[in-house]
Coordinates of C-alpha atoms and ligand atoms in Angstrom, one line a residue:
M1 CA 225.9 65.0 -86.0
Q2 CA 224.3 65.6 -89.4
D3 CA 226.7 65.3 -92.4
L4 CA 227.0 68.5 -94.5
R5 CA 227.8 66.7 -97.8
S6 CA 224.5 64.8 -97.5
M7 CA 222.4 68.1 -97.3
T8 CA 220.6 69.9 -100.1
E9 CA 221.3 73.5 -101.0
A10 CA 218.0 74.5 -99.4
E11 CA 218.9 72.7 -96.2
L12 CA 222.3 74.3 -96.1
K13 CA 220.7 77.8 -96.6
T14 CA 218.5 77.1 -93.5
A15 CA 221.5 75.8 -91.6
A16 CA 223.4 79.0 -92.4
Q17 CA 220.6 81.1 -91.2
E18 CA 220.3 79.1 -88.0
L19 CA 223.9 79.9 -87.3
G20 CA 223.3 83.7 -87.8
Q21 CA 224.5 83.9 -91.4
P22 CA 222.7 85.1 -94.6
A23 CA 221.2 82.3 -96.6
Y24 CA 223.6 82.7 -99.6
R25 CA 226.4 81.4 -97.4
G26 CA 224.6 78.1 -97.5
A27 CA 224.5 78.2 -101.3
Q28 CA 228.3 78.9 -101.3
L29 CA 228.9 76.0 -99.0
F30 CA 226.9 73.7 -101.3
D31 CA 229.1 74.7 -104.2
W32 CA 232.2 74.0 -102.2
L33 CA 231.0 70.6 -101.1
Q34 CA 229.4 69.3 -104.3
N35 CA 231.5 71.1 -107.1
K36 CA 234.8 72.0 -105.6
K37 CA 234.7 68.7 -103.6
I38 CA 236.5 70.1 -100.5
R39 CA 237.7 67.6 -97.9
S40 CA 237.9 70.1 -95.1
L41 CA 235.9 73.3 -94.2
D42 CA 239.3 75.2 -94.1
E43 CA 239.3 75.0 -97.9
A44 CA 236.1 77.0 -98.2
L45 CA 238.0 80.2 -98.4
N46 CA 235.2 82.7 -99.1
L47 CA 233.3 81.6 -95.9
P48 CA 233.8 83.6 -92.8
K49 CA 236.0 81.9 -90.2
A50 CA 233.4 82.2 -87.5
F51 CA 230.9 80.4 -89.8
R52 CA 233.3 77.6 -90.5
E53 CA 234.0 77.2 -86.8
A54 CA 230.2 77.1 -86.0
L55 CA 229.7 74.5 -88.7
R56 CA 232.5 72.4 -87.3
Q57 CA 230.8 72.4 -83.9
H58 CA 227.4 71.4 -85.1
Y59 CA 228.0 69.2 -88.2
A60 CA 230.2 66.4 -89.5
L61 CA 231.7 66.3 -93.0
S62 CA 232.0 62.9 -94.8
T63 CA 235.3 62.3 -96.5
L64 CA 237.0 59.2 -97.8
T65 CA 240.6 58.4 -97.7
L66 CA 242.2 56.1 -100.3
H67 CA 243.7 53.0 -98.7
T68 CA 244.6 50.8 -101.7
L69 CA 244.3 51.2 -105.5
Q70 CA 244.6 48.2 -107.9
V71 CA 244.9 49.0 -111.6
S72 CA 244.0 46.4 -114.2
R73 CA 245.5 45.9 -117.6
D74 CA 242.2 46.8 -119.2
G75 CA 242.1 50.2 -117.4
T76 CA 239.7 49.2 -114.6
R77 CA 240.7 50.8 -111.3
K78 CA 239.6 49.3 -108.0
Y79 CA 239.7 51.5 -104.9
L80 CA 239.6 50.5 -101.3
F81 CA 238.5 53.6 -99.3
E82 CA 238.6 54.2 -95.6
L83 CA 235.7 55.9 -93.9
P84 CA 236.1 58.3 -91.0
D85 CA 235.1 55.5 -88.5
G86 CA 237.9 53.2 -89.8
Q87 CA 235.5 51.0 -91.9
A88 CA 236.4 50.1 -95.5
I89 CA 234.5 50.1 -98.8
E90 CA 235.2 49.3 -102.4
S91 CA 234.5 51.3 -105.5
V92 CA 235.4 50.6 -109.1
F93 CA 236.2 52.9 -112.1
M94 CA 235.6 51.6 -115.6
P95 CA 236.6 53.5 -118.7
Y96 CA 234.0 52.3 -121.2
D97 CA 233.8 53.6 -124.8
Y98 CA 230.6 55.6 -124.0
G99 CA 232.1 57.3 -120.9
C100 CA 233.6 56.7 -117.5
T101 CA 231.6 54.7 -115.1
V102 CA 231.9 54.3 -111.4
C103 CA 230.5 51.3 -109.4
V104 CA 229.4 52.7 -106.1
S105 CA 228.9 50.9 -102.8
S106 CA 225.8 51.7 -100.7
Q107 CA 226.5 49.8 -97.5
V108 CA 229.5 48.5 -95.5
G109 CA 228.9 44.8 -95.9
C110 CA 225.5 43.4 -96.7
R111 CA 222.8 41.4 -94.9
M112 CA 221.2 39.8 -97.9
G113 CA 223.3 36.6 -97.8
C114 CA 223.5 35.8 -101.6
R115 CA 225.5 32.6 -101.8
F116 CA 227.9 33.6 -104.5
C117 CA 228.7 37.1 -103.2
A118 CA 231.8 38.1 -101.2
S119 CA 230.3 41.4 -99.8
T120 CA 227.8 39.6 -97.5
L121 CA 230.2 37.1 -95.9
N122 CA 230.6 39.1 -92.7
G123 CA 227.1 40.6 -92.7
L124 CA 226.2 44.3 -92.5
S125 CA 228.3 46.8 -90.6
R126 CA 226.3 49.9 -91.4
N127 CA 224.6 52.0 -94.1
L128 CA 226.6 54.5 -96.1
L129 CA 225.5 58.2 -96.0
P130 CA 224.6 60.0 -99.2
G131 CA 227.8 62.1 -98.7
E132 CA 229.8 58.9 -98.5
M133 CA 228.3 57.7 -101.8
L134 CA 229.1 61.0 -103.4
E135 CA 232.6 61.0 -102.1
Q136 CA 233.4 57.7 -103.9
V137 CA 232.7 59.5 -107.2
F138 CA 234.4 62.7 -106.2
R139 CA 237.7 61.0 -105.0
I140 CA 237.8 58.9 -108.1
E141 CA 237.4 61.9 -110.4
E142 CA 240.2 63.6 -108.4
E143 CA 242.5 60.6 -108.6
T144 CA 241.9 59.9 -112.3
G145 CA 241.5 63.5 -113.5
K146 CA 238.5 62.2 -115.6
R147 CA 234.9 63.2 -115.5
V148 CA 232.5 60.4 -114.4
D149 CA 229.2 60.4 -116.3
H150 CA 227.7 57.0 -115.5
I151 CA 227.0 55.4 -112.2
V152 CA 226.0 51.9 -111.3
V153 CA 225.1 51.2 -107.7
M154 CA 226.4 47.7 -107.9
G155 CA 229.2 47.7 -105.3
M156 CA 229.0 46.4 -101.8
G157 CA 225.6 46.4 -100.1
E158 CA 221.9 46.3 -101.1
P159 CA 220.9 49.8 -102.1
L160 CA 217.2 49.3 -101.4
D161 CA 218.1 48.2 -97.8
N162 CA 219.3 51.8 -97.4
P163 CA 216.6 53.6 -99.6
D164 CA 216.5 57.0 -98.0
N165 CA 220.2 57.6 -98.3
L166 CA 220.2 56.1 -101.8
I167 CA 217.4 58.5 -103.0
R168 CA 219.1 61.5 -101.5
F169 CA 222.4 60.5 -103.1
I170 CA 220.7 60.3 -106.5
R171 CA 219.0 63.7 -106.1
L172 CA 222.2 65.3 -104.9
I173 CA 224.4 64.0 -107.7
S174 CA 221.8 64.9 -110.4
D175 CA 221.2 68.4 -108.9
P176 CA 221.7 71.0 -111.6
K177 CA 223.6 73.2 -109.2
G178 CA 225.8 70.2 -108.2
K179 CA 227.5 67.6 -110.3
N180 CA 224.4 67.6 -112.6
L181 CA 224.8 63.9 -113.7
S182 CA 221.8 62.7 -115.7
Q183 CA 219.6 60.3 -113.8
R184 CA 219.3 58.3 -117.1
N185 CA 223.0 57.5 -116.6
I186 CA 222.4 55.9 -113.2
T187 CA 221.6 52.2 -112.6
V188 CA 220.6 50.8 -109.3
S189 CA 220.7 47.0 -108.8
T190 CA 218.6 45.2 -106.2
C191 CA 218.3 41.6 -105.1
G192 CA 214.5 42.2 -105.1
L193 CA 213.1 43.9 -102.0
V194 CA 209.5 44.1 -103.2
P195 CA 208.0 46.8 -101.0
Q196 CA 211.1 49.0 -101.6
I197 CA 210.8 48.5 -105.4
R198 CA 207.2 49.7 -105.2
A199 CA 208.2 52.7 -103.0
L200 CA 211.0 53.6 -105.4
A201 CA 208.6 53.7 -108.3
E202 CA 206.7 56.4 -106.5
E203 CA 209.8 58.6 -106.4
K204 CA 209.5 59.0 -110.2
L205 CA 213.3 59.1 -110.7
G206 CA 214.8 58.8 -114.2
I207 CA 217.1 56.0 -113.2
T208 CA 217.3 52.4 -114.5
L209 CA 216.5 49.6 -112.1
A210 CA 218.2 46.3 -112.4
L211 CA 216.9 43.2 -110.7
S212 CA 219.2 40.4 -109.7
L213 CA 217.1 37.4 -110.9
H214 CA 219.7 34.7 -111.4
A215 CA 217.2 31.8 -111.8
P216 CA 214.0 31.2 -113.8
D217 CA 212.2 29.5 -111.0
D218 CA 211.7 30.0 -107.2
E219 CA 213.1 26.7 -106.2
L220 CA 216.5 27.3 -107.8
R221 CA 216.5 31.0 -106.9
R222 CA 216.1 30.0 -103.2
T223 CA 219.3 28.0 -103.3
M224 CA 221.2 31.1 -104.5
M225 CA 219.5 34.0 -102.8
P226 CA 217.8 34.0 -99.3
I227 CA 215.6 36.9 -100.4
A228 CA 213.8 34.3 -102.7
N229 CA 212.3 32.8 -99.5
R230 CA 210.6 36.1 -98.7
Y231 CA 209.3 37.0 -102.2
T232 CA 208.3 34.8 -105.1
I233 CA 209.6 35.6 -108.6
A234 CA 205.9 36.4 -109.6
E235 CA 205.6 39.0 -106.8
T236 CA 209.0 40.4 -107.7
L237 CA 208.3 40.7 -111.4
A238 CA 204.9 42.3 -110.7
A239 CA 206.7 45.0 -108.7
C240 CA 209.2 45.5 -111.6
D241 CA 206.3 45.8 -114.0
E242 CA 204.9 48.5 -111.8
Y243 CA 208.3 50.3 -111.8
F244 CA 208.3 50.3 -115.6
E245 CA 204.7 51.5 -115.8
K246 CA 205.2 54.4 -113.3
T247 CA 208.6 55.6 -114.5
G248 CA 208.7 54.6 -118.2
R249 CA 212.1 53.2 -117.6
R250 CA 212.8 49.8 -119.1
M251 CA 213.8 47.1 -116.5
S252 CA 217.1 45.4 -116.6
Y253 CA 217.4 41.8 -115.3
E254 CA 220.8 40.4 -114.1
Y255 CA 221.5 36.8 -114.5
S256 CA 224.8 35.5 -113.1
L257 CA 225.7 32.2 -114.8
V258 CA 227.0 29.5 -112.5
R259 CA 228.4 26.4 -114.1
G260 CA 226.2 23.3 -113.9
S261 CA 223.6 25.2 -111.9
N262 CA 221.5 27.7 -113.8
D263 CA 223.3 27.9 -117.2
S264 CA 221.7 25.2 -119.4
E265 CA 219.7 25.7 -122.5
A266 CA 216.6 24.7 -120.6
H267 CA 217.2 27.4 -118.1
A268 CA 217.5 29.9 -120.9
L269 CA 214.2 28.8 -122.4
A270 CA 212.5 29.0 -119.0
L271 CA 213.9 32.5 -118.5
A272 CA 212.7 33.6 -121.9
K273 CA 209.2 32.3 -121.1
L274 CA 209.2 34.0 -117.8
L275 CA 210.1 37.4 -119.3
K276 CA 208.1 37.1 -122.5
G277 CA 206.2 40.2 -123.5
R278 CA 208.2 42.5 -121.2
N279 CA 210.1 45.4 -122.6
C280 CA 213.3 44.6 -120.8
H281 CA 217.0 43.8 -121.1
V282 CA 218.9 40.8 -119.7
N283 CA 222.5 41.2 -118.5
L284 CA 224.4 37.9 -118.4
I285 CA 227.3 37.8 -115.9
P286 CA 229.6 34.8 -115.8
V287 CA 229.9 34.3 -112.1
N288 CA 233.1 35.7 -110.6
P289 CA 234.5 32.9 -108.4
V290 CA 234.9 33.8 -104.7
T291 CA 237.3 31.6 -102.9
E292 CA 235.0 31.0 -99.9
R293 CA 232.0 30.1 -102.1
G294 CA 233.0 27.3 -104.5
F295 CA 230.9 28.4 -107.5
E296 CA 232.4 28.1 -110.9
A297 CA 231.9 30.4 -113.9
S298 CA 230.1 28.9 -116.9
Q299 CA 232.1 27.9 -119.9
E300 CA 232.2 30.4 -122.8
A301 CA 230.2 28.1 -125.1
A302 CA 227.4 27.8 -122.5
V303 CA 227.3 31.6 -122.0
A304 CA 227.1 32.1 -125.8
L305 CA 224.3 29.5 -126.2
F306 CA 222.4 31.0 -123.3
Q307 CA 222.5 34.4 -124.9
K308 CA 221.5 33.0 -128.3
T309 CA 218.6 31.1 -126.8
L310 CA 217.2 34.2 -125.2
E311 CA 217.7 36.3 -128.3
K312 CA 216.0 33.7 -130.5
N313 CA 213.0 33.8 -128.1
G314 CA 212.7 37.6 -128.3
I315 CA 214.6 38.6 -125.2
N316 CA 217.3 41.2 -125.5
A317 CA 220.4 40.0 -123.8
T318 CA 224.1 41.0 -123.5
I319 CA 227.0 39.4 -121.9
R320 CA 228.6 41.7 -119.4
K321 CA 232.1 42.5 -120.5
K322 CA 234.5 41.0 -118.0
M323 CA 236.7 43.8 -116.6
G324 CA 239.3 43.9 -114.0
A325 CA 239.5 40.1 -113.7
D326 CA 243.2 40.4 -112.7
I327 CA 242.4 42.7 -109.8
D328 CA 240.0 41.0 -107.3
G329 CA 237.1 41.7 -109.6
A330 CA 234.2 40.4 -107.5
C331 CA 232.7 42.9 -105.1
G332 CA 233.9 42.7 -101.6
Q333 CA 237.1 40.6 -102.3
L334 CA 239.5 43.4 -101.8
R335 CA 237.9 44.4 -98.5
R336 CA 238.0 40.8 -97.3
R337 CA 241.7 40.6 -97.9
L338 CA 242.2 43.7 -95.9
M339 CA 240.1 42.3 -93.0
E340 CA 242.1 39.1 -93.1
Q341 CA 245.3 41.1 -92.9
H342 CA 244.0 43.1 -89.9
A343 CA 242.9 39.8 -88.2
S344 CA 246.3 38.3 -88.7
I345 CA 248.1 41.4 -87.5
C346 CA 245.8 41.4 -84.4
G347 CA 246.5 37.7 -83.9
K348 CA 242.9 36.6 -84.5
N349 CA 243.7 34.3 -87.4
Ligands
SAH1 N1 222.7 44.1 -103.8 C1 222.6 44.5 -105.2 C2 223.9 44.8 -105.9 C3 224.8 43.7 -105.9 S1 226.2 43.7 -107.0 C4 221.9 43.3 -105.9 O1 221.8 42.2 -105.3 O2 221.5 43.4 -107.0 C5 225.6 43.6 -108.6 C6 225.3 42.3 -109.2 O3 226.4 41.4 -109.1 C7 224.1 41.6 -108.6 O4 223.3 41.1 -109.7 C8 224.8 40.4 -107.9 O5 223.9 39.4 -107.7 C9 226.0 40.1 -108.7 N2 227.1 39.4 -108.1 C10 227.5 39.4 -106.8 N3 228.5 38.6 -106.6 C11 228.8 38.1 -107.8 C12 229.8 37.1 -108.3 N4 230.7 36.6 -107.5 N5 229.8 36.8 -109.6 C13 228.8 37.3 -110.4 N6 227.9 38.2 -110.1 C14 227.9 38.6 -108.8

């Protein structure tokens, strides 16, 4: 059954008419779903009971239920949400100076297999619906009582492995009749699915694209990210250049620093050479150690030198502020602990 929260106002108007209602009932329903954030059709009080009943018979309604909340000393809040089918996903709330940000998951699990990432350890379970991405933001606004005005799609999953639902989510959350969040305040991070980057450029969205680069050469990148076996860095950067040309949005490159692996001055110089002449920004992320992975974060001095070397060579770089380190910071770690608990309760461990 189609999910009501994943539908546009125009689609809901048509759906209303198909159920024998005037079109404006669909517009009212859109307002209930996107602005009043109802969890059940019973809350849509100005809709006729018969219409609500008919909707229930023909459609589903995505809702998330809070399972666990961890609050960090720095104000970061990490949520484990349960989906209607019993699956679990993580979302993070970060109260930055410039506004509240939510880190949204786009899939349950991930099939990209990056070596340092916890979200991919059990593979992909399923894609999230647009309504399930919206719900992460809505439930967090409800729980914190704060207005979220920035979104980073950097939670569990590879957003460009679920492109149709991702694009629909972006259009819905930026709909002037819905939450009306500026597309300029949305960042989508990808490990580098080249055809999907090119297709995204055609959508002409106002969002920022971030590419997880993590290494200045193909050989090293292949040891960290399986996707590097499919696309070379040269092909990937060409797609990113096209994204910039078509959208006018400056690219962001993410570089997770792993101690003794990709964090030397020579790596920084190679990275600066690689990105030279591009209007871009580099985000340095000291790797968040995941128990199962055995990677160690770079030392502070190495991170500082890396940044300085990039800046000296004309590449804009910032070190990502470490937030929520005391609360299972790395994506997918909270969910993994839940899965382990389930397994031990069921006697599988
Ligand atoms: N699938 C998307 C989003 C992943 S999460 C992507 O690959 O870009 C956002 C960023 O965090 C990515 O750059 C990802 O490579 C990085 N990341 C994942 N696990 C990490 C860890 N343990 N420490 C540091 N960065 C990590």
